[in-house]
Short mmCIF file of C-alpha atoms in Angstrom, two decimals:
data_model
loop_
_atom_site.label_atom_id
_atom_site.label_comp_id
_atom_site.label_asym_id
_atom_site.label_seq_id
_atom_site.Cartn_x
_atom_site.Cartn_y
_atom_site.Cartn_z
CA MET A 497 16.77 -44.86 -3.81
CA LYS A 498 17.97 -43.39 -0.51
CA HIS A 499 20.65 -41.50 -2.41
CA LEU A 500 18.05 -39.98 -4.74
CA VAL A 501 15.88 -38.94 -1.80
CA ALA A 502 18.87 -37.32 -0.10
CA VAL A 503 19.75 -35.38 -3.25
CA PHE A 504 16.13 -34.26 -3.62
CA LEU A 505 15.95 -33.01 -0.03
CA PHE A 506 19.28 -31.22 -0.38
CA THR A 507 17.95 -29.45 -3.47
CA ILE A 508 14.82 -28.29 -1.64
CA LEU A 509 16.87 -27.01 1.29
CA SER A 510 19.23 -25.23 -1.06
CA VAL A 511 16.31 -23.40 -2.68
CA GLN A 512 14.77 -22.48 0.65
CA TYR A 513 17.97 -21.13 2.14
CA VAL A 514 19.35 -19.08 -0.74
CA SER A 515 21.35 -16.30 0.89
CA ALA A 516 19.69 -12.91 0.67
CA GLN A 517 20.71 -9.31 1.17
CA THR A 518 18.81 -6.20 2.20
CA ILE A 519 19.28 -3.11 0.09
CA LYS A 520 18.08 0.46 0.59
CA VAL A 521 16.35 2.24 -2.28
CA GLN A 522 15.62 5.96 -2.17
CA LEU A 523 13.24 7.51 -4.67
CA VAL A 524 12.90 11.18 -5.52
CA ASP A 525 10.34 12.97 -7.69
CA ALA A 526 10.96 15.05 -10.81
CA ASN A 527 12.03 17.98 -8.62
CA GLY A 528 14.53 15.91 -6.65
CA GLN A 529 12.36 15.77 -3.53
CA PRO A 530 11.95 12.53 -1.52
CA LEU A 531 8.97 10.57 -2.84
CA ALA A 532 6.95 9.17 0.06
CA ASN A 533 4.25 6.50 -0.30
CA ALA A 534 5.60 5.17 -3.59
CA ALA A 535 5.05 1.45 -4.17
CA LEU A 536 8.01 -0.50 -5.51
CA LEU A 537 6.41 -3.39 -7.39
CA ILE A 538 8.31 -6.64 -6.91
CA GLU A 539 7.21 -9.76 -8.77
CA ALA A 540 5.37 -11.87 -6.21
CA ARG A 541 6.98 -15.03 -4.91
CA LYS A 542 4.88 -18.06 -4.00
CA PRO A 543 2.86 -16.94 -0.95
CA GLU A 544 3.27 -18.78 2.31
CA LEU A 545 0.22 -20.55 3.69
CA LYS A 546 -1.41 -18.57 6.46
CA GLU A 547 -4.23 -19.39 8.84
CA SER A 548 -5.75 -15.96 8.24
CA ASN A 549 -5.50 -13.57 5.33
CA GLU A 550 -6.07 -10.15 6.88
CA ALA A 551 -4.71 -6.61 6.70
CA ILE A 552 -5.42 -3.46 8.72
CA VAL A 553 -6.05 0.11 7.61
CA ASP A 554 -6.48 2.20 10.76
CA GLN A 555 -7.79 5.75 11.23
CA VAL A 556 -5.60 7.94 13.41
CA ASP A 557 -5.78 11.74 13.81
CA LYS A 558 -8.24 11.91 10.91
CA GLN A 559 -5.85 10.11 8.55
CA PHE A 560 -5.75 6.58 7.18
CA THR A 561 -2.70 4.58 8.16
CA PRO A 562 -1.01 3.24 6.19
CA MET A 563 -1.79 5.62 3.37
CA VAL A 564 -0.66 3.03 0.79
CA SER A 565 -0.86 -0.70 1.39
CA SER A 566 -0.48 -3.82 -0.73
CA ILE A 567 -2.51 -7.01 -0.35
CA ARG A 568 -3.34 -10.20 -2.24
CA ARG A 569 -6.73 -10.74 -3.86
CA GLY A 570 -9.19 -12.23 -1.36
CA THR A 571 -7.73 -10.44 1.69
CA ASP A 572 -10.05 -9.18 4.43
CA VAL A 573 -9.15 -5.60 5.32
CA ILE A 574 -10.11 -4.51 8.83
CA PHE A 575 -10.90 -0.82 9.38
CA PRO A 576 -10.52 0.00 13.10
CA ASN A 577 -11.22 3.54 14.23
CA SER A 578 -8.55 4.77 16.65
CA ASP A 579 -10.01 8.28 16.79
CA ASN A 580 -12.47 9.40 19.42
CA LEU A 581 -14.90 10.49 16.71
CA ARG A 582 -16.88 8.71 14.03
CA HIS A 583 -15.81 7.99 10.45
CA ASN A 584 -17.65 6.92 7.31
CA VAL A 585 -15.29 4.92 5.07
CA TYR A 586 -16.13 4.40 1.40
CA SER A 587 -14.71 3.68 -2.05
CA PHE A 588 -16.14 4.18 -5.53
CA SER A 589 -13.27 2.26 -7.17
CA GLU A 590 -14.06 -0.38 -9.77
CA ALA A 591 -11.94 -2.93 -7.90
CA LYS A 592 -14.04 -2.46 -4.74
CA ASN A 593 -17.13 -0.32 -4.28
CA PHE A 594 -18.32 -0.20 -0.67
CA GLU A 595 -19.40 2.00 2.20
CA LEU A 596 -19.02 1.60 5.96
CA LYS A 597 -21.65 3.78 7.58
CA LEU A 598 -20.71 6.06 10.49
CA TYR A 599 -19.04 4.06 13.23
CA SER A 600 -17.06 4.72 16.40
CA ASP A 601 -13.86 3.45 18.00
CA GLU A 602 -15.71 0.47 19.46
CA GLU A 603 -16.19 -1.19 16.06
CA ARG A 604 -13.80 -2.98 13.70
CA PRO A 605 -15.67 -3.59 10.42
CA SER A 606 -13.95 -5.55 7.65
CA VAL A 607 -14.27 -5.73 3.87
CA ASN A 608 -13.14 -8.54 1.58
CA PHE A 609 -11.09 -7.29 -1.39
CA ASN A 610 -11.84 -9.95 -3.99
CA LYS A 611 -10.82 -8.15 -7.19
CA GLU A 612 -7.42 -6.94 -8.33
CA GLY A 613 -6.78 -3.26 -8.90
CA ILE A 614 -6.19 -0.07 -6.95
CA VAL A 615 -8.86 0.88 -4.43
CA THR A 616 -9.05 4.54 -3.37
CA LEU A 617 -10.44 5.05 0.13
CA GLY A 618 -12.15 8.14 1.48
CA CYS A 619 -14.18 9.36 4.43
CA ASN A 620 -17.51 11.12 3.90
CA ILE A 621 -16.95 13.23 7.01
CA HIS A 622 -13.30 14.26 6.56
CA ASP A 623 -12.40 15.09 2.97
CA GLN A 624 -8.65 15.12 3.63
CA MET A 625 -8.70 11.40 4.47
CA ILE A 626 -7.49 9.48 1.39
CA ALA A 627 -5.68 6.17 1.15
CA TYR A 628 -4.93 3.53 -1.46
CA VAL A 629 -5.03 -0.27 -1.33
CA LEU A 630 -3.11 -2.04 -4.08
CA VAL A 631 -4.71 -5.46 -4.68
CA SER A 632 -2.52 -7.76 -6.78
CA ASN A 633 -1.43 -11.37 -6.95
CA ASP A 634 1.32 -10.47 -9.42
CA TYR A 635 3.26 -8.05 -7.23
CA ASP A 636 4.42 -7.61 -3.67
CA ALA A 637 4.76 -3.89 -3.01
CA VAL A 638 7.25 -2.23 -0.69
CA VAL A 639 6.21 1.34 0.15
CA THR A 640 8.65 4.20 0.69
CA ASN A 641 8.66 6.14 3.97
CA GLU A 642 8.56 9.93 4.42
CA GLN A 643 12.22 10.14 3.30
CA GLY A 644 11.40 8.22 0.11
CA ILE A 645 13.30 5.15 1.36
CA ALA A 646 12.31 1.49 1.13
CA GLN A 647 14.16 -1.63 2.25
CA LEU A 648 14.18 -4.53 -0.21
CA LYS A 649 15.30 -8.11 0.28
CA ILE A 650 16.86 -9.64 -2.81
CA ALA A 651 18.96 -12.71 -3.58
CA GLU A 652 22.67 -12.33 -2.91
CA ASP A 653 23.54 -12.60 -6.59
CA GLU A 654 20.59 -10.53 -7.86
CA GLU A 655 21.34 -7.27 -9.65
CA MET A 656 19.06 -4.25 -9.24
CA GLU A 657 19.39 -2.02 -12.28
CA GLN A 658 15.76 -0.92 -12.41
CA VAL A 659 12.51 -1.18 -10.51
CA LYS A 660 8.83 -0.72 -11.33
CA VAL A 661 7.16 2.07 -9.33
CA TRP A 662 3.56 3.17 -8.85
CA HIS A 663 2.49 6.36 -7.07
CA TYR A 664 -1.01 7.74 -6.65
CA TRP A 665 0.03 10.91 -8.52
CA MET A 666 0.17 8.66 -11.60
CA GLY A 667 -3.50 7.72 -11.34
CA ASP A 668 -5.45 4.75 -10.05
CA ASN A 669 -4.28 2.10 -12.52
CA LEU A 670 -1.17 -0.09 -12.23
CA SER A 671 -0.68 0.17 -15.99
CA GLN A 672 0.53 3.73 -15.30
CA ALA A 673 3.48 2.48 -13.24
CA GLN A 674 6.94 3.56 -14.42
CA ILE A 675 10.10 1.49 -14.80
CA ILE A 676 12.84 3.47 -13.06
CA ALA A 677 16.58 3.11 -13.63
CA LEU A 678 18.58 2.77 -10.41
CA ALA A 679 22.04 4.11 -9.66
CA HIS A 680 23.89 2.37 -6.87
CA ASN A 681 26.78 2.73 -4.52
CA GLY A 682 27.32 -0.51 -2.66
CA GLN A 683 23.98 -1.50 -1.17
CA GLU A 684 22.40 1.94 -1.52
CA PHE A 685 20.33 2.65 -4.63
CA THR A 686 18.66 5.83 -5.87
CA GLY A 687 16.10 6.45 -8.57
CA GLN A 688 14.11 9.39 -9.92
CA VAL A 689 10.43 9.09 -10.79
CA GLN A 690 9.23 11.56 -13.40
CA ILE A 691 6.23 12.86 -11.51
CA SER A 692 5.59 15.88 -9.32
CA ALA A 693 2.90 16.89 -6.87
CA PRO A 694 -0.26 18.26 -8.52
CA GLU A 695 -1.37 21.76 -7.63
CA GLN A 696 -3.68 21.80 -4.63
CA GLU A 697 -7.12 23.28 -5.05
CA GLU A 698 -8.92 24.93 -2.17
CA LYS A 699 -12.07 22.94 -1.42
CA GLU A 700 -15.06 23.88 0.64
CA PRO A 701 -15.91 21.34 3.36
CA SER A 702 -18.69 18.99 2.30
CA ARG A 703 -22.17 19.62 3.69
CA LEU A 704 -21.87 16.39 5.68
CA GLU A 705 -18.54 17.51 7.15
CA GLN A 706 -19.93 20.96 8.00
CA ARG A 707 -22.93 19.41 9.72
CA PHE A 708 -20.85 17.07 11.87
CA ASN A 709 -18.29 19.77 12.69
CA ARG A 710 -21.11 21.95 14.00
CA LYS A 711 -22.07 19.07 16.27
CA GLY A 712 -18.53 18.84 17.62
CA ASN A 713 -17.55 15.69 15.70
CA GLN A 714 -14.14 17.05 14.61
#
C-alpha cells in the first residue's frame, strides 16, 4: 500500500513539475507591420484556486489600459480612473451591457463579467477611448506588445507550428479568429495575420464631449 501511495505521489509531482520553456512570438499584419494588441488564444489549463477573481482596466491619459485583456467568466473588473478628469464607461456588447456614470479619480467601480464573449468598452466623453475584454473559460490569451511580440510558456517537448489569433480588426466575435502558421528559428517564432488597419474616418466630437470640453473637462 505504501508503495502504491509513493508511486501516486511521484506521478502527481511529475505532472506538476513538467519542465517548461518560454518562447517569443512576433506577429505582423498583412502589410508586414508589427501587430500590437493581438490576442494569442491558448487552450486554458485548469485554473488555480484564488481568493479573489479580479482584473483591472485603468484609464490613463484618456486611454484604457490595457487596451485588450483576457479574463475568465465571473471575473469582477475594476475600473479605476487615474486621470484628473471624469469618465463615463459603457458597453453595448451582448456579452456585457452596462454603464458607469460620470465618476472621478476617487472612485473604483467594478462590474462582474458573467457571460463569455468579447466586450467592447467606450467612454461617452472621449470617443477615442476604446478597449476590449475577452471573456472565455476555453482560452487563456497572451496579448502582443507595441512591437507585435508576446512571450509564451509551453512544455519543453511541445511544438509550436501554429497559433490561433484574434484581433479587434477582425470584429467582436471569437469565431472570427484566424489560425496562423508559425515559422521558427530556435525559440523565436514569427507569424503573419491576414488583416490590415481599416481606413480611419474623421468624426465630429459627440455633443456630450463638446459640452464637457467647453467646461474644461479635457
